[in-house]
Amino acid sequence: MAHALATMTHALTTMAHALVRMTHVLNTMAHALATMAHALATMTHALTTIAHALVTMAHALTRSHFDPSLSHNGPSLSYNDPCVNHNGPCLKPQLLWPMP
């Protein structure tokens, strides 16, 4: 009788230990999944940042806000010109590089 009780107690503690180990495995897998999701979000953020930088550089090359003469054919234009301060339609051709 005592041996049967000891065997059942051992079986119960073994199952409890197995349950704890399985819970730990599931928790580890959930943490790994969350880490991979975070890595994917970080890479997506990096790609959108690079894309934003490229768009900003392209915009800077085509319409310079720092030196009006960089995006126009000829000397610096008046700041009343809509091509310079973008307050109206620009009817002049916009050049990527200044003419020599």
PDB file of C-alpha atoms in Angstrom:
ATOM      1  CA  MET A   1       0.000   0.000   0.000  1.00  0.00           C
ATOM      2  CA  ALA A   2       2.769   2.412   0.938  1.00  0.00           C
ATOM      3  CA  HIS A   3       4.671   1.503  -2.223  1.00  0.00           C
ATOM      4  CA  ALA A   4       1.608   2.183  -4.403  1.00  0.00           C
ATOM      5  CA  LEU A   5       1.132   5.596  -2.713  1.00  0.00           C
ATOM      6  CA  ALA A   6       4.811   6.435  -3.240  1.00  0.00           C
ATOM      7  CA  THR A   7       4.585   5.374  -6.903  1.00  0.00           C
ATOM      8  CA  MET A   8       1.514   7.550  -7.488  1.00  0.00           C
ATOM      9  CA  THR A   9       3.158  10.519  -5.744  1.00  0.00           C
ATOM     10  CA  HIS A  10       6.244  10.065  -7.902  1.00  0.00           C
ATOM     11  CA  ALA A  11       4.074   9.896 -11.020  1.00  0.00           C
ATOM     12  CA  LEU A  12       2.257  13.107 -10.052  1.00  0.00           C
ATOM     13  CA  THR A  13       5.472  14.992  -9.308  1.00  0.00           C
ATOM     14  CA  THR A  14       6.951  13.739 -12.604  1.00  0.00           C
ATOM     15  CA  MET A  15       3.911  15.014 -14.528  1.00  0.00           C
ATOM     16  CA  ALA A  16       4.035  18.342 -12.693  1.00  0.00           C
ATOM     17  CA  HIS A  17       7.707  18.676 -13.570  1.00  0.00           C
ATOM     18  CA  ALA A  18       6.953  17.846 -17.207  1.00  0.00           C
ATOM     19  CA  LEU A  19       4.213  20.490 -17.226  1.00  0.00           C
ATOM     20  CA  VAL A  20       6.632  23.083 -15.841  1.00  0.00           C
ATOM     21  CA  ARG A  21       9.191  22.177 -18.512  1.00  0.00           C
ATOM     22  CA  MET A  22       6.607  22.368 -21.312  1.00  0.00           C
ATOM     23  CA  THR A  23       5.422  25.744 -20.025  1.00  0.00           C
ATOM     24  CA  HIS A  24       9.030  26.938 -20.082  1.00  0.00           C
ATOM     25  CA  VAL A  25       9.455  25.690 -23.676  1.00  0.00           C
ATOM     26  CA  LEU A  26       6.264  27.461 -24.783  1.00  0.00           C
ATOM     27  CA  ASN A  27       7.325  30.653 -23.014  1.00  0.00           C
ATOM     28  CA  THR A  28      10.733  30.488 -24.726  1.00  0.00           C
ATOM     29  CA  MET A  29       9.115  29.994 -28.144  1.00  0.00           C
ATOM     30  CA  ALA A  30       6.750  32.927 -27.535  1.00  0.00           C
ATOM     31  CA  HIS A  31       9.715  35.101 -26.569  1.00  0.00           C
ATOM     32  CA  ALA A  32      11.586  34.027 -29.710  1.00  0.00           C
ATOM     33  CA  LEU A  33       8.552  34.893 -31.843  1.00  0.00           C
ATOM     34  CA  ALA A  34       8.256  38.316 -30.205  1.00  0.00           C
ATOM     35  CA  THR A  35      11.971  38.909 -30.773  1.00  0.00           C
ATOM     36  CA  MET A  36      11.640  38.028 -34.472  1.00  0.00           C
ATOM     37  CA  ALA A  37       8.631  40.335 -34.811  1.00  0.00           C
ATOM     38  CA  HIS A  38      10.637  43.145 -33.214  1.00  0.00           C
ATOM     39  CA  ALA A  39      13.548  42.459 -35.570  1.00  0.00           C
ATOM     40  CA  LEU A  40      11.193  42.624 -38.561  1.00  0.00           C
ATOM     41  CA  ALA A  41       9.753  45.913 -37.329  1.00  0.00           C
ATOM     42  CA  THR A  42      13.278  47.285 -36.866  1.00  0.00           C
ATOM     43  CA  MET A  43      14.306  46.267 -40.394  1.00  0.00           C
ATOM     44  CA  THR A  44      11.116  47.789 -41.823  1.00  0.00           C
ATOM     45  CA  HIS A  45      11.858  51.019 -39.970  1.00  0.00           C
ATOM     46  CA  ALA A  46      15.420  50.991 -41.332  1.00  0.00           C
ATOM     47  CA  LEU A  47      14.176  50.520 -44.910  1.00  0.00           C
ATOM     48  CA  THR A  48      11.604  53.302 -44.629  1.00  0.00           C
ATOM     49  CA  THR A  49      14.280  55.579 -43.138  1.00  0.00           C
ATOM     50  CA  ILE A  50      16.610  54.843 -46.072  1.00  0.00           C
ATOM     51  CA  ALA A  51      13.767  55.453 -48.538  1.00  0.00           C
ATOM     52  CA  HIS A  52      12.936  58.737 -46.836  1.00  0.00           C
ATOM     53  CA  ALA A  53      16.591  59.784 -47.022  1.00  0.00           C
ATOM     54  CA  LEU A  54      16.705  58.984 -50.753  1.00  0.00           C
ATOM     55  CA  VAL A  55      13.533  60.968 -51.421  1.00  0.00           C
ATOM     56  CA  THR A  56      14.912  63.884 -49.395  1.00  0.00           C
ATOM     57  CA  MET A  57      18.197  63.832 -51.321  1.00  0.00           C
ATOM     58  CA  ALA A  58      16.358  63.660 -54.653  1.00  0.00           C
ATOM     59  CA  HIS A  59      14.222  66.603 -53.612  1.00  0.00           C
ATOM     60  CA  ALA A  60      17.320  68.534 -52.558  1.00  0.00           C
ATOM     61  CA  LEU A  61      18.939  67.874 -55.935  1.00  0.00           C
ATOM     62  CA  THR A  62      15.926  68.970 -57.971  1.00  0.00           C
ATOM     63  CA  ARG A  63      14.753  71.959 -55.908  1.00  0.00           C
ATOM     64  CA  SER A  64      17.391  73.498 -53.698  1.00  0.00           C
ATOM     65  CA  HIS A  65      15.974  75.598 -50.874  1.00  0.00           C
ATOM     66  CA  PHE A  66      19.431  76.743 -49.807  1.00  0.00           C
ATOM     67  CA  ASP A  67      20.824  78.403 -52.940  1.00  0.00           C
ATOM     68  CA  PRO A  68      18.223  79.393 -55.541  1.00  0.00           C
ATOM     69  CA  SER A  69      20.897  79.549 -58.259  1.00  0.00           C
ATOM     70  CA  LEU A  70      21.475  75.782 -57.977  1.00  0.00           C
ATOM     71  CA  SER A  71      18.117  74.879 -59.483  1.00  0.00           C
ATOM     72  CA  HIS A  72      17.816  77.634 -62.103  1.00  0.00           C
ATOM     73  CA  ASN A  73      19.457  78.551 -65.359  1.00  0.00           C
ATOM     74  CA  GLY A  74      21.425  81.735 -64.703  1.00  0.00           C
ATOM     75  CA  PRO A  75      22.188  83.888 -61.672  1.00  0.00           C
ATOM     76  CA  SER A  76      20.195  83.924 -58.428  1.00  0.00           C
ATOM     77  CA  LEU A  77      16.637  85.056 -58.994  1.00  0.00           C
ATOM     78  CA  SER A  78      14.562  87.458 -56.995  1.00  0.00           C
ATOM     79  CA  TYR A  79      12.873  85.960 -53.952  1.00  0.00           C
ATOM     80  CA  ASN A  80       9.584  87.304 -55.314  1.00  0.00           C
ATOM     81  CA  ASP A  81       9.900  84.723 -58.065  1.00  0.00           C
ATOM     82  CA  PRO A  82       7.431  81.828 -57.547  1.00  0.00           C
ATOM     83  CA  CYS A  83      10.095  79.403 -58.803  1.00  0.00           C
ATOM     84  CA  VAL A  84      12.270  80.324 -55.817  1.00  0.00           C
ATOM     85  CA  ASN A  85       9.880  80.464 -52.874  1.00  0.00           C
ATOM     86  CA  HIS A  86       7.268  78.093 -54.350  1.00  0.00           C
ATOM     87  CA  ASN A  87       4.311  80.424 -53.782  1.00  0.00           C
ATOM     88  CA  GLY A  88       2.897  79.963 -57.244  1.00  0.00           C
ATOM     89  CA  PRO A  89       3.328  78.136 -60.556  1.00  0.00           C
ATOM     90  CA  CYS A  90       6.901  78.016 -61.865  1.00  0.00           C
ATOM     91  CA  LEU A  91       6.987  78.436 -65.638  1.00  0.00           C
ATOM     92  CA  LYS A  92      10.768  78.174 -66.046  1.00  0.00           C
ATOM     93  CA  PRO A  93      12.582  74.875 -66.669  1.00  0.00           C
ATOM     94  CA  GLN A  94      14.024  73.453 -63.470  1.00  0.00           C
ATOM     95  CA  LEU A  95      17.582  72.215 -63.967  1.00  0.00           C
ATOM     96  CA  LEU A  96      19.191  69.450 -61.925  1.00  0.00           C
ATOM     97  CA  TRP A  97      22.661  71.077 -62.135  1.00  0.00           C
ATOM     98  CA  PRO A  98      23.587  74.765 -62.649  1.00  0.00           C
ATOM     99  CA  MET A  99      24.780  75.730 -66.095  1.00  0.00           C
ATOM    100  CA  PRO A 100      28.553  76.387 -66.390  1.00  0.00           C
TER     101      PRO A 100
END
